Tab-separated table of C-alpha atoms in Angstrom:
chain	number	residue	atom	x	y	z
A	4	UNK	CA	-14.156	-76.178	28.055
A	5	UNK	CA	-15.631	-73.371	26.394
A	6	UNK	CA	-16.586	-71.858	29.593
A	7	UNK	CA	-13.011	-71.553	30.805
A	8	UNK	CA	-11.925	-70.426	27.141
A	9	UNK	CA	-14.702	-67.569	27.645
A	10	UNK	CA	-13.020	-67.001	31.142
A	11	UNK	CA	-9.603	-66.083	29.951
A	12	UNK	CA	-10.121	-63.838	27.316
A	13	UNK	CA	-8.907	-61.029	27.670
A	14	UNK	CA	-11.486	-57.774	28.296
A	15	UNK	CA	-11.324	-55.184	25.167
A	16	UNK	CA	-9.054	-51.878	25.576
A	17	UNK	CA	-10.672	-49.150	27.470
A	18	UNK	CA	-9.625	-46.869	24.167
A	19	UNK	CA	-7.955	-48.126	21.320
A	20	UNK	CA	-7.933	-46.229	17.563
A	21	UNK	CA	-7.678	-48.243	14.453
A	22	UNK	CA	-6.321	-46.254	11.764
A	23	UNK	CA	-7.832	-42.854	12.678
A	24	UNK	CA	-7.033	-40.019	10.416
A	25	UNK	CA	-8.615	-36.211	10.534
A	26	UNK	CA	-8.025	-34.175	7.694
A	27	UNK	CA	-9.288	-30.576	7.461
A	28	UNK	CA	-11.528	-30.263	4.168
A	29	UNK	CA	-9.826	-27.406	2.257
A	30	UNK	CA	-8.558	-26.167	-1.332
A	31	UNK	CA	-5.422	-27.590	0.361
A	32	UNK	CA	-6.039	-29.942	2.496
A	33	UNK	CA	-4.806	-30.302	6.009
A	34	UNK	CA	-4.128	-33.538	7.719
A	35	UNK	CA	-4.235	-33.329	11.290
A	36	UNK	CA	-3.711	-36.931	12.685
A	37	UNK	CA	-2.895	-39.499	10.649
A	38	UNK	CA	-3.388	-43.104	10.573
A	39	UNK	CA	-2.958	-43.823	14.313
A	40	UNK	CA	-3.496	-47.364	15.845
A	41	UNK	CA	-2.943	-47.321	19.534
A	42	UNK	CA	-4.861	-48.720	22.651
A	43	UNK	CA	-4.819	-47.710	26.268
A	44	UNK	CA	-5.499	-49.832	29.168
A	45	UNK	CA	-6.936	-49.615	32.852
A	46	UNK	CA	-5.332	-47.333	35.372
A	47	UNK	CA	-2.723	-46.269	33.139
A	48	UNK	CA	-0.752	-42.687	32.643
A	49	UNK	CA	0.049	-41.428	29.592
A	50	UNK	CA	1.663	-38.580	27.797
A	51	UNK	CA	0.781	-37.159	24.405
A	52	UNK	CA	3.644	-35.106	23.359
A	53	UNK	CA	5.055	-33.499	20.024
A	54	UNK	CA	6.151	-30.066	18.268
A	55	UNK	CA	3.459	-27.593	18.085
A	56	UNK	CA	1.131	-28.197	15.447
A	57	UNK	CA	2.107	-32.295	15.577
A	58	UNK	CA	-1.698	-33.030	16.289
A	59	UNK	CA	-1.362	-33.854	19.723
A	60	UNK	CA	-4.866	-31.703	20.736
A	61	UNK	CA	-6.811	-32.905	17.721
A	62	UNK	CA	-5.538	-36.367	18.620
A	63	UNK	CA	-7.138	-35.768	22.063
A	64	UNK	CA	-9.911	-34.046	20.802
A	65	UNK	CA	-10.696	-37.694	18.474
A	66	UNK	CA	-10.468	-39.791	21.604
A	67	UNK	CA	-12.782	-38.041	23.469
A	68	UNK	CA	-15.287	-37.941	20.530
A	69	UNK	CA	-15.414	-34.429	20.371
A	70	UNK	CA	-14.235	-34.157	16.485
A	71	UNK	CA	-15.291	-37.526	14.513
A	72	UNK	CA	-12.388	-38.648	12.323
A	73	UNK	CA	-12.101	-38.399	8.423
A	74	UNK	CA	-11.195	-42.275	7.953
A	75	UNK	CA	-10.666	-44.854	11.048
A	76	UNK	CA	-12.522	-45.329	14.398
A	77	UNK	CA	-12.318	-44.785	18.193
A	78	UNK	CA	-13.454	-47.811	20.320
A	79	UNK	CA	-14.529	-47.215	23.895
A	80	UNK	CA	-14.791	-50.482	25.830
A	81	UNK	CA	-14.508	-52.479	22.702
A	82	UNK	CA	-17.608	-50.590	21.466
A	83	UNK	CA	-17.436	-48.479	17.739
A	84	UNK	CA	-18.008	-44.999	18.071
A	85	UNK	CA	-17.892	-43.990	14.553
A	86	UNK	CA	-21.698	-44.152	13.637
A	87	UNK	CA	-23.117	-42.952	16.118
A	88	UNK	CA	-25.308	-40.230	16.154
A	89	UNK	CA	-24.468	-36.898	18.308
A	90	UNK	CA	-26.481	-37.412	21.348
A	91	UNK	CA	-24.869	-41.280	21.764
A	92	UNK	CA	-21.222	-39.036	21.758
A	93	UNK	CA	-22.608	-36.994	24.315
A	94	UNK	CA	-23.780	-39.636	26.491
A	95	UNK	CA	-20.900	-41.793	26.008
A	96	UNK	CA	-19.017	-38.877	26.903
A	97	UNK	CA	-21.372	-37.954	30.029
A	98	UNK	CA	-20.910	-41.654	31.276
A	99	UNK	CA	-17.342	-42.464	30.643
A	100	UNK	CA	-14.837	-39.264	29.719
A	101	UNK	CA	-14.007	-36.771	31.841
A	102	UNK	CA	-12.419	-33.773	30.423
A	103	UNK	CA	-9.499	-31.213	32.186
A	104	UNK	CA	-8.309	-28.635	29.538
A	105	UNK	CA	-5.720	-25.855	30.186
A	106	UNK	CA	-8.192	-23.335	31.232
A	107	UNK	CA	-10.459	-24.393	34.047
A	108	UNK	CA	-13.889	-23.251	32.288
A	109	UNK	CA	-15.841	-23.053	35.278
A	110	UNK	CA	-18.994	-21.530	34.823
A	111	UNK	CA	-17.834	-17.884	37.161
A	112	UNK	CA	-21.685	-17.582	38.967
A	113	UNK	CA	-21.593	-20.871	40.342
A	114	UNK	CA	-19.322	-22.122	43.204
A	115	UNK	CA	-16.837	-24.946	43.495
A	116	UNK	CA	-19.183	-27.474	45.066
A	117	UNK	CA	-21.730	-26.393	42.075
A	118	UNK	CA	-19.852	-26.773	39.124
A	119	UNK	CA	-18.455	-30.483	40.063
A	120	UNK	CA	-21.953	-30.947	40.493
A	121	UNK	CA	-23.247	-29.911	37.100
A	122	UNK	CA	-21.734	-32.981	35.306
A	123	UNK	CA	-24.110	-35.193	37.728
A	124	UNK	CA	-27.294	-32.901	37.129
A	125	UNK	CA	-27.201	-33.875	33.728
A	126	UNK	CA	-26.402	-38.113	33.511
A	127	UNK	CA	-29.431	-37.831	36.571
A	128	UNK	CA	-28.104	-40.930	38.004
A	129	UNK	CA	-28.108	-39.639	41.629
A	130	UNK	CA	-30.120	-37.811	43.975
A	131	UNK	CA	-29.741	-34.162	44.439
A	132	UNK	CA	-27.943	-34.873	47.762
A	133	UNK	CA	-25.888	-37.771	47.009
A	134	UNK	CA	-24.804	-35.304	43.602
A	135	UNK	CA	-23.633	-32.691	46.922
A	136	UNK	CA	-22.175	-35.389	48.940
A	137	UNK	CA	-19.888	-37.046	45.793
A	138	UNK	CA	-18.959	-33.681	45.166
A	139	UNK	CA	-18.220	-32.141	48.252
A	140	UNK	CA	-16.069	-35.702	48.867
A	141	UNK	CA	-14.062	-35.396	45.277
A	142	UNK	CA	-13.364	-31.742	46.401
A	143	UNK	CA	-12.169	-32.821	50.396
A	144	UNK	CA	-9.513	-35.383	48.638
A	145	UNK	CA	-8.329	-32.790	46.220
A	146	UNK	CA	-7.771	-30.565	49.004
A	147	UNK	CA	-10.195	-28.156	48.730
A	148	UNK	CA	-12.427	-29.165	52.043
A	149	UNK	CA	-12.370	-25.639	52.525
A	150	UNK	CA	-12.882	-24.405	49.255
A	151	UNK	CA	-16.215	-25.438	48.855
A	152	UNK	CA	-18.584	-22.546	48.351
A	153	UNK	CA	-16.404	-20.147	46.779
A	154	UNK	CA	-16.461	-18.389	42.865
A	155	UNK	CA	-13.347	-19.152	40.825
A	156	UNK	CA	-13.008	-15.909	41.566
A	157	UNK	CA	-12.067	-16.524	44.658
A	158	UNK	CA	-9.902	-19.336	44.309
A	159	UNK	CA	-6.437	-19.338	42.714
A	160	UNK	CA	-5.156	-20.884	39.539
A	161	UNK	CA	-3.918	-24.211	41.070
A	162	UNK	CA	-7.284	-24.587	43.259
A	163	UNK	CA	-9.750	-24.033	40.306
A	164	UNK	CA	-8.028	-26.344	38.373
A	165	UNK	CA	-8.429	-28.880	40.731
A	166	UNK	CA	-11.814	-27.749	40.771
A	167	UNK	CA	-11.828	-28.898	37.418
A	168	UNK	CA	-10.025	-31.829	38.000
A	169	UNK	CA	-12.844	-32.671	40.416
A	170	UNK	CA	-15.491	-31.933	38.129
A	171	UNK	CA	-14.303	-34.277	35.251
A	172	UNK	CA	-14.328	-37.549	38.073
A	173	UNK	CA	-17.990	-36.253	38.931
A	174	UNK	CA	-19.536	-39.252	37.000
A	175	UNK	CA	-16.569	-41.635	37.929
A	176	UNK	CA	-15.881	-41.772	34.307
A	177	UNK	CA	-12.808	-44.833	33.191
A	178	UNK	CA	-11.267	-41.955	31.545
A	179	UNK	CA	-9.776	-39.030	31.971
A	180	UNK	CA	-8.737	-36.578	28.766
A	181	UNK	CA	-6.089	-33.737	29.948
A	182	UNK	CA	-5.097	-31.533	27.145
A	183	UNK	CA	-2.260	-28.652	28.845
A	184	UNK	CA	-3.770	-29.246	32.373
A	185	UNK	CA	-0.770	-27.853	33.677
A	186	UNK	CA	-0.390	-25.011	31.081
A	187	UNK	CA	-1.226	-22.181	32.566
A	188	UNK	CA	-0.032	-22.850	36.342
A	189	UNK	CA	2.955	-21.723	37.522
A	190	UNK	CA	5.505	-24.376	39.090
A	191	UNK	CA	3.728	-25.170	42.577
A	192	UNK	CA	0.281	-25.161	40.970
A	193	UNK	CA	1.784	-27.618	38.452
A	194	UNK	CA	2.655	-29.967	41.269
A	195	UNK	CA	-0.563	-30.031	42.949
A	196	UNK	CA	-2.614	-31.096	39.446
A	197	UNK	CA	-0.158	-33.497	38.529
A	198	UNK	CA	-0.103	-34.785	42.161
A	199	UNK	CA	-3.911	-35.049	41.470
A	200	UNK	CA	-4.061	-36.593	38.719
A	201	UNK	CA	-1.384	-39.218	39.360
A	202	UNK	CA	-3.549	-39.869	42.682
A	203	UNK	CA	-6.647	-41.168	40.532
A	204	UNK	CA	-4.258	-43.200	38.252
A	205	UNK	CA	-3.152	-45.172	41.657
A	206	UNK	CA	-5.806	-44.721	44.001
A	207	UNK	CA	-8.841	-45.029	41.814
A	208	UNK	CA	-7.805	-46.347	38.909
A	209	UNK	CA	-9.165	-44.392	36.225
A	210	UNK	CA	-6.647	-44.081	33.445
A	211	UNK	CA	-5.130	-40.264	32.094
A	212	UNK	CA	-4.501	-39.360	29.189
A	213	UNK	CA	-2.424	-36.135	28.905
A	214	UNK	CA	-1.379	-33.875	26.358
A	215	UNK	CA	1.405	-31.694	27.547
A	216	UNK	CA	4.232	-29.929	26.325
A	217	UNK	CA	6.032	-30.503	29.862
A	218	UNK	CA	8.657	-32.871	29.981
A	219	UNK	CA	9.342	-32.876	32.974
A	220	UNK	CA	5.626	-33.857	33.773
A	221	UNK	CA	5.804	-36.016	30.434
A	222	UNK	CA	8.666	-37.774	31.858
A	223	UNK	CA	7.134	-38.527	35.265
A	224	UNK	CA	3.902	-40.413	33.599
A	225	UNK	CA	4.174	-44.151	32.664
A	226	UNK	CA	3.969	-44.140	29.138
A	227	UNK	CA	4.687	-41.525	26.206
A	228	UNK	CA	3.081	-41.417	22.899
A	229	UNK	CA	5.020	-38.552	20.759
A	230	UNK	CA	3.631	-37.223	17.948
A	231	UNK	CA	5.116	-35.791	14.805
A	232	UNK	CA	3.182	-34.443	11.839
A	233	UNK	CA	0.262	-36.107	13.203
A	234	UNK	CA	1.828	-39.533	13.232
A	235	UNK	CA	2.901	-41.514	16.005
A	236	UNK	CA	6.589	-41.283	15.994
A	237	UNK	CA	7.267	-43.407	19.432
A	238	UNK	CA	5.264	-45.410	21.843
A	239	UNK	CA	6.603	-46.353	24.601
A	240	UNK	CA	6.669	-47.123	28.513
A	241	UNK	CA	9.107	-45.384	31.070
């Protein structure tokens, strides 16, 4: 009996929050999220929307444990995050998160196949060719099979952002933190990332989150999470 009891329950959220808040310590202070409870599963797609200044980035920012929270907690795999100490963040962050912000940040003297390998340099989990192979393969089904040795330079603003895009899957993290991928492209760039990243949702089954202040991209991912004043204000599937 207990062995089938342990068999069907259920595995802990990928991410989940439990009453995070993040206020800004000032002679008046400013609350940036407030007391949000939410969880996000395997393989799934969601939007973080809101106004400007709702706390959609510093929302983001708290999942991917790059701010710690004034009050609450951030579970990754059903494990707390909350006391532990900066280099556990990083390598929880090295091993599970991968990060795609509105500007590419590729480091300019390095070339595509070089900067999605950086990522693997530093976890060390892989040999120095396998780390070329994984990311000469994550470049190929982005598209970019001929993009490989070039500078960002020399690529355009859609290509190094799937450069980007490439880089954050380097480790095959679970997760995948967007804030404004889409941001700075123009419309046919814009396609091609969100083509990208909608590809790992169904083909590899790493979950996206996305902040974005496109609906029409908003509206195209499975689920929406819309901020207002730093609170959630609606959750919901579409």
């Amino acid at each position: 009996m207990s062995g089938d009891l342990k068999s069907e329950i259920a595995p802990p959220p990928l991410l989940e929050t439990r009453n995070l808040t993040r206020i800004l310590p000032a002679v008046v202070p400013v609350t940036l999220v407030e007391d949000i409870s939410m969880s996000v599963g395997a393989a799934e797609f969601v939007a973080i929307t809101g106004p400007s200044g709702s706390g959609k980035s510093s929302l983001l920012y708290l999942l991917g444990l790059l701010d710690r929270p004034t009050s609450g907690e951030v579970l990754i795999g059903g494990r707390k995050t909350h006391d532990l100490s900066k280099s556990d963040h990083a390598q929880l962050r090295l091993e599970k998160i991968g990060f795609v912000f509105q500007f590419h940040f590729l480091l300019p003297e390095f070339t595509a196949l070089e900067n999605v390998m950086i990522p693997m340099q530093k976890l060390g989990a892989l040999s120095a060719s396998n780390q070329k192979d994984r990311a000469a393969g994550l470049l190929e089904a982005l598209g970019l099979a001929d993009f490989l040795h070039r500078r960002p330079a020399q690529l355009s603003g859609g290509q190094r952002q799937r450069v980007a895009v490439a880089r954050a899957l380097a480790n095959a993290p679970d997760l995948i933190l967007a804030d404004e991928p889409t941001g700075s492209l123009d419309s046919a760039a814009t396609e091609q990332v969100f083509a990208s990243l909608q590809t790992i949702v169904e083909e590899q089954q790493t979950t996206v989150v996305a902040v974005t202040h496109d609906m029409d991209i908003a509206g195209r991912m499975q689920r929406r999470i819309h901020l207002v004043d730093g609170k959630i204000d609606y959750d919901r599937d579409q």
